[in-house]
Coordinates of C-alpha atoms in Angstrom, one line a residue:
X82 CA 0.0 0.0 0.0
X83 CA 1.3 3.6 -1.0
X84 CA 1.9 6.1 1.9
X85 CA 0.9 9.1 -0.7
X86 CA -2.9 9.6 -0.2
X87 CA -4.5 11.7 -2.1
X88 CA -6.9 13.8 -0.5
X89 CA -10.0 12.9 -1.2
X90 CA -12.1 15.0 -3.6
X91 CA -15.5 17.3 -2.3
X92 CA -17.6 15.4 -5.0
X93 CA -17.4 12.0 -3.1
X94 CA -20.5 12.3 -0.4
X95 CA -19.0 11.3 2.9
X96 CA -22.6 10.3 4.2
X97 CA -23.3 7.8 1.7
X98 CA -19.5 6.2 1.1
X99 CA -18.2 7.0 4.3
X100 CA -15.2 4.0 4.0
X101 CA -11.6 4.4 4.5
X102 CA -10.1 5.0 1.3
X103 CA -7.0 2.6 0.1
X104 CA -4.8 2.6 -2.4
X105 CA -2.3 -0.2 -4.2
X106 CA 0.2 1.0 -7.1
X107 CA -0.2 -2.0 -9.2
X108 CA 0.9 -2.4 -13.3
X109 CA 1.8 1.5 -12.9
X110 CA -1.6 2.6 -11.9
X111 CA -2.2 4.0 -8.4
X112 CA -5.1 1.9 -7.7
X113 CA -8.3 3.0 -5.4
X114 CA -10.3 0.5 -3.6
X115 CA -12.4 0.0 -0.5
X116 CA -12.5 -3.1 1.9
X117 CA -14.6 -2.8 5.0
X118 CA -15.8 -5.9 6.8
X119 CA -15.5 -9.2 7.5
X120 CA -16.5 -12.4 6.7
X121 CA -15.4 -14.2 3.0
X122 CA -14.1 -11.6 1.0
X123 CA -17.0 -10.4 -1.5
X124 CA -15.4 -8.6 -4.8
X125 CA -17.6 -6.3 -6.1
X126 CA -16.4 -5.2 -9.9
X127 CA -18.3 -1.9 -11.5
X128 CA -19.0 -1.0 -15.4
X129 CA -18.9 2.0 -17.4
X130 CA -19.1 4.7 -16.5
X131 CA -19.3 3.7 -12.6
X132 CA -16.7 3.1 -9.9
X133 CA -16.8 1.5 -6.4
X134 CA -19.6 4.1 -5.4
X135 CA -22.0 2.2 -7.0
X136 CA -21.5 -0.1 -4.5
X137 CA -22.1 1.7 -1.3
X138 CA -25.4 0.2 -0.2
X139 CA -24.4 -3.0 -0.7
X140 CA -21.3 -2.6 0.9
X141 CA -23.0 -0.5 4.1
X142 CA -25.6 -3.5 4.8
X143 CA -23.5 -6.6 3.8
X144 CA -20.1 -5.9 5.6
X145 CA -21.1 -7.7 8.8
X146 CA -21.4 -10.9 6.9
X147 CA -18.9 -10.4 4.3
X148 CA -15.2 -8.5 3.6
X149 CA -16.5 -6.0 0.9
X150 CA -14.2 -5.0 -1.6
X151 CA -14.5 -3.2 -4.4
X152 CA -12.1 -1.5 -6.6
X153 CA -12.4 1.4 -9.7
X154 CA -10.5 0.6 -12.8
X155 CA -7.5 2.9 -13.5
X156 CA -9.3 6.1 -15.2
X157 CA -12.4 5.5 -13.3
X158 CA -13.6 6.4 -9.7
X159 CA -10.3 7.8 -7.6
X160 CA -7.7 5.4 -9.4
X161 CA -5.2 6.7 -11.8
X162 CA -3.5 5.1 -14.7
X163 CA 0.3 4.8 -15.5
X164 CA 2.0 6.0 -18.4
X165 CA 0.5 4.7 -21.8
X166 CA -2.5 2.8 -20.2
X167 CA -4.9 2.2 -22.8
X168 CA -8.1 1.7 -20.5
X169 CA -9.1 -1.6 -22.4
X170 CA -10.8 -4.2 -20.4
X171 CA -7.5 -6.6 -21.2
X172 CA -5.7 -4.1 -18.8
X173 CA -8.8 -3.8 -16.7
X174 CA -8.4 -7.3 -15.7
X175 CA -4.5 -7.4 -15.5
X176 CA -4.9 -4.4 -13.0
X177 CA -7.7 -6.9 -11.1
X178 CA -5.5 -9.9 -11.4
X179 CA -2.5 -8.4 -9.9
X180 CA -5.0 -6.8 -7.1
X181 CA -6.7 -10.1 -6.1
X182 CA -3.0 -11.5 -5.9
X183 CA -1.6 -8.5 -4.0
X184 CA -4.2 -8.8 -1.4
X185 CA -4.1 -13.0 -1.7
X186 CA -7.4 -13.2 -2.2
X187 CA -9.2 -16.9 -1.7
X188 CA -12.9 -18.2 -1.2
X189 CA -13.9 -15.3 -3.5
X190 CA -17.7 -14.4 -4.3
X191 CA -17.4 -12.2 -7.0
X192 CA -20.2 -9.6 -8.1
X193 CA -20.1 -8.5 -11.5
X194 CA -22.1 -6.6 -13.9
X195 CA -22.1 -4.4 -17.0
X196 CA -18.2 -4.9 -18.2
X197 CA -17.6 -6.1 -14.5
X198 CA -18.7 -9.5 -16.0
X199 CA -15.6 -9.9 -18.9
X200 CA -13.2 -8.4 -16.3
X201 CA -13.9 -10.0 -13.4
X202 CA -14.7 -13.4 -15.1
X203 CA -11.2 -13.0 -16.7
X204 CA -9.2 -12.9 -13.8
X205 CA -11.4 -15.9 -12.1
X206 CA -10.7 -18.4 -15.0
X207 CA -7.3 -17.7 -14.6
X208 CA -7.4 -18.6 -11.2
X209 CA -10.1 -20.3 -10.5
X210 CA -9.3 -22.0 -7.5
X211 CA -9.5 -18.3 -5.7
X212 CA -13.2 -18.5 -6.5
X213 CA -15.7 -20.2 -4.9
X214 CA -19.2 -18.4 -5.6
X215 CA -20.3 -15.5 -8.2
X216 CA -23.0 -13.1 -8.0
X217 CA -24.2 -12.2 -11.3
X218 CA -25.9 -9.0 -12.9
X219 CA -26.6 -8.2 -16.2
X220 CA -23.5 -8.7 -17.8
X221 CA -21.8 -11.2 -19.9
X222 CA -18.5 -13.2 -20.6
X223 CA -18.0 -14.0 -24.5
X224 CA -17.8 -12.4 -27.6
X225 CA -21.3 -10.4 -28.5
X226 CA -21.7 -9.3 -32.0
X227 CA -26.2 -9.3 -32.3
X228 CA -27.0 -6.6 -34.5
X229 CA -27.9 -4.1 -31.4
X230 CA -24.4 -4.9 -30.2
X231 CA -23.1 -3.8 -33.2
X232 CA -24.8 -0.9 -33.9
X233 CA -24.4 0.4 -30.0
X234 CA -20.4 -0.8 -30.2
X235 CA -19.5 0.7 -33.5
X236 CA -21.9 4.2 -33.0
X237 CA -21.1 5.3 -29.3
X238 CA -17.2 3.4 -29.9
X239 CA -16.6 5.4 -33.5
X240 CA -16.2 9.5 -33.9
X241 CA -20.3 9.9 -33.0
X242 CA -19.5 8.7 -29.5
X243 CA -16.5 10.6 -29.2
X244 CA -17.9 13.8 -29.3
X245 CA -21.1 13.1 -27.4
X246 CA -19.0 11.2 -24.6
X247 CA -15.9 13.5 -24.4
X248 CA -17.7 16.8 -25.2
X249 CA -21.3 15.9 -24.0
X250 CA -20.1 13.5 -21.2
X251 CA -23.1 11.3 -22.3
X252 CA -22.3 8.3 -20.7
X253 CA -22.9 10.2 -17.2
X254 CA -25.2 13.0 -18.1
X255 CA -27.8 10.5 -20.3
X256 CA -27.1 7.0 -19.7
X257 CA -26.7 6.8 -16.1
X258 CA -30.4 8.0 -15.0
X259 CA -31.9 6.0 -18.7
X260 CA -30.5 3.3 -16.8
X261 CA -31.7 3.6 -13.6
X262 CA -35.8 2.8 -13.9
X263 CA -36.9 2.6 -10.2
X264 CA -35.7 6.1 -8.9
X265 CA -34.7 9.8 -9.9
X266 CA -30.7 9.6 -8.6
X267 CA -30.3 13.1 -6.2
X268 CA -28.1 15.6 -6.9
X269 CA -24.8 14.5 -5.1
X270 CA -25.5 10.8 -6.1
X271 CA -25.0 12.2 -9.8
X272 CA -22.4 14.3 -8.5
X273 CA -20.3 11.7 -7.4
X274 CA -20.2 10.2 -10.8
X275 CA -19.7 13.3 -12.7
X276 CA -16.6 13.9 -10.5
X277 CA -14.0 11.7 -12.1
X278 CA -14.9 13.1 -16.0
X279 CA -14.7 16.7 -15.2
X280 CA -12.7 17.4 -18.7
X281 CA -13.0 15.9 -22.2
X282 CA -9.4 13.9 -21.7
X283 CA -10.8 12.7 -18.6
X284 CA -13.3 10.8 -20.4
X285 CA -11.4 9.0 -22.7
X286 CA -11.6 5.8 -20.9
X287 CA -15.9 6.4 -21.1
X288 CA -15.1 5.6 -24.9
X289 CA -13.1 3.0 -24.8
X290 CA -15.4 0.6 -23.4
X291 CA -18.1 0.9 -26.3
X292 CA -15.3 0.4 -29.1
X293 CA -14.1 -3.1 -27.1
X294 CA -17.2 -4.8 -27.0
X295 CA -16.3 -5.5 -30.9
X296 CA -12.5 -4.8 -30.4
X297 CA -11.9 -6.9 -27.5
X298 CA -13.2 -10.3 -29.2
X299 CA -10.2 -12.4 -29.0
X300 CA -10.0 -11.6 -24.8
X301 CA -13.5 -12.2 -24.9
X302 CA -13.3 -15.4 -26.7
X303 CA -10.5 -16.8 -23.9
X304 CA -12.7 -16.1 -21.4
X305 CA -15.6 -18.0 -22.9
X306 CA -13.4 -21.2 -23.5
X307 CA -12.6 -20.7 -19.5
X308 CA -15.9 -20.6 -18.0
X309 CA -16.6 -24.8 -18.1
X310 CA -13.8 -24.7 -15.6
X311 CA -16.1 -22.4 -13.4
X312 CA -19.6 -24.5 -13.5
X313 CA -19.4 -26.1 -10.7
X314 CA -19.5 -23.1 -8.2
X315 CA -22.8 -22.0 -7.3
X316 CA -24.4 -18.4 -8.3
X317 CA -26.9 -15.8 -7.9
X318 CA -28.7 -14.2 -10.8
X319 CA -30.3 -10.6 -10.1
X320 CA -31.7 -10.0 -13.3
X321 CA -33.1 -6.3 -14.5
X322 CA -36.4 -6.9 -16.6
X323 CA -35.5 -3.1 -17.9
X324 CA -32.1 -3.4 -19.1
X325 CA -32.0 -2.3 -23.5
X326 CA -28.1 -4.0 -23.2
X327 CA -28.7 -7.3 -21.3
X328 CA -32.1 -9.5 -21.6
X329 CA -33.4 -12.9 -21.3
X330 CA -30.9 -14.5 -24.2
X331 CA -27.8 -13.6 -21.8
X332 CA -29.6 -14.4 -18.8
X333 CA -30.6 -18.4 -20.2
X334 CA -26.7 -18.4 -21.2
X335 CA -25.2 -17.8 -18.0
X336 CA -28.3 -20.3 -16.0
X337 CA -26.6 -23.0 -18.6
X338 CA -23.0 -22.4 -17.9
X339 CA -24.0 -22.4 -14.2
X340 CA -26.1 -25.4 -13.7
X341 CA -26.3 -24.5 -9.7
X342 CA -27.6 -21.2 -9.7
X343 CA -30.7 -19.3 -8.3
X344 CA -32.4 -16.2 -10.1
X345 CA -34.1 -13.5 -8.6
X346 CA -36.2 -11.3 -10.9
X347 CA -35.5 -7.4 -10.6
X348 CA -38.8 -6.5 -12.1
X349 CA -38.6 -2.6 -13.3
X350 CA -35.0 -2.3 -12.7
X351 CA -32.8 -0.9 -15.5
X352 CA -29.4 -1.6 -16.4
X353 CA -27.6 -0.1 -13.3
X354 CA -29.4 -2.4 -10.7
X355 CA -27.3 -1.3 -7.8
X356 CA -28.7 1.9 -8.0
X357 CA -32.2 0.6 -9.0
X358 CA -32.9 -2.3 -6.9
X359 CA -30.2 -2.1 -3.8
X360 CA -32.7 -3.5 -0.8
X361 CA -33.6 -6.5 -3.6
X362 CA -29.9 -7.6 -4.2
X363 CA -28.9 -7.3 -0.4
X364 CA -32.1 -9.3 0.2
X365 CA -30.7 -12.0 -2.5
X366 CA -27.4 -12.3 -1.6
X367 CA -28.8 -13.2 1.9
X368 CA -31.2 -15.3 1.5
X369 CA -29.1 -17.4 -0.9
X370 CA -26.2 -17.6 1.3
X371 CA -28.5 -18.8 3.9
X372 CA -29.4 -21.3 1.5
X373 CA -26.9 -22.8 0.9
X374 CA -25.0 -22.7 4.9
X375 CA -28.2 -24.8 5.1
X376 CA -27.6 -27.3 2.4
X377 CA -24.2 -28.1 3.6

């Protein structure tokens, strides 16, 4: 851990992520991450445009059951890249590979969702026996090339999306709250996710993501011939019913690949469910822990 904190910025809300704040310098990136808790450590891996703040609720009710960590991405939340990071979710994971091994992580649940799902699920069938359990939004783990996927990829990934994400910052100002169905997000919650793309370069790594859903194919393709090794471990489903990115086809794919699984239903929840449908997933993640302390 690096003795140089940075102080820590007036658009993070101290009442609603009030957790110590911890750094690692890992691949060249200063790395910023949370972990507050105790139990079996529970990773909790964000998309785009989010970082770890997503995570607060989750984090504020679970941590007397579980170590809650989660981490932000260099570029993203209060992490900062090295020299000549390109912000692709191939260096996502190598940041979250070298972090699980740093703090020797073992009898992981890992949460993932949006690209939380390719990263995460990269570093886990690489080492797999640090993994024991996953909980799984709406995400997914292998290449993707549908039509919509095509069209979203190649328009908000091409010189359209760069001006609307780097000059517009639409990936905060317009996709967050589409996303969110349930709830009108307040004024600091929005706040808090403006604050790390205050300036045009500072959005650059928004971009990225949309180009890699089609650039990234070959990392994506390694990670789908990985995930037989994973089907044993039990999950948790917590499915949006509102989500334009992720629906029932991705859903049915990851119930196959994990024949012991159990799925909740987020009925009227969008695409960022931990904004949407907090008190729902905290509910899950109980009850099916409970579940399965009682099975064994």
């Amino acid at each position: 851990m690096s003795d140089d904190i940075p102080e820590v910025p007036s658009w993070v809300p101290r009442d609603s992520y009030p957790f110590e704040h911890r750094y690692l310098d890992l691949v060249g990136a200063r790395v910023h991450y949370v972990d507050e808790g105790v139990g079996p450590p529970l990773l909790l891996l964000h998309g785009n445009p989010t970082w770890s703040f997503l995570y607060r609720e989750l984090i504020t009710h679970l941590r007397g059951q579980f170590r809650c960590i989660a981490v932000d991405y260099p570029g993203f939340g209060l992490s900062r890249p090295g020299p000549g990071y390109g912000f692709t979710p191939a260096e996502h994971a190598a940041v979250v590979e070298r972090f699980v091994i740093e703090l020797d992580l073992s009898g992981v649940t890992l949460m993932v969702q949006d690209w939380g799902g390719p990263i995460g699920f990269a570093v886990a069938t690489r080492h797999p026996d640090r993994f024991s359990a996953f909980v799984i939004g709406n995400t997914w783990a292998w290449p993707k090339s549908d039509p919509g996927t095509q069209v979203f990829s190649r328009t908000l990934g091409g010189p359209i999306g760069r001006y609307l994400i780097l000059r517009r910052n639409f990936f905060v100002e317009r996709l967050i709250p589409l996303g969110v169905r349930r709830r009108k997000l307040s004024t600091p919650v929005m706040d808090a996710y403006r604050g790390p793309f205050p300036t045009p370069e500072s959005r650059h790594p928004m971009h990225v993501f949309p180009r890699e859903i089609l650039g990234s194919r070959p990392f994506l393709a390694e990670i789908e011939q990985g995930l037989p090794a994973l089907g044993d471990r039990p999950a948790l489903l917590v499915w949006p019913t509102k989500d334009v990115a992720f629906r029932d086809a991705e859903r049915r794919r990851w119930e196959r690949t994990f024949p012991n699984h159990r799925t909740v239903i987020l009925e009227g929840a969008g695409h960022y469910i931990q904004e949407d449908a907090p008190e729902q997933i905290i509910a899950a993640i109980r009850e099916w822990v409970a579940r399965r302390v009682d099975e064994d």
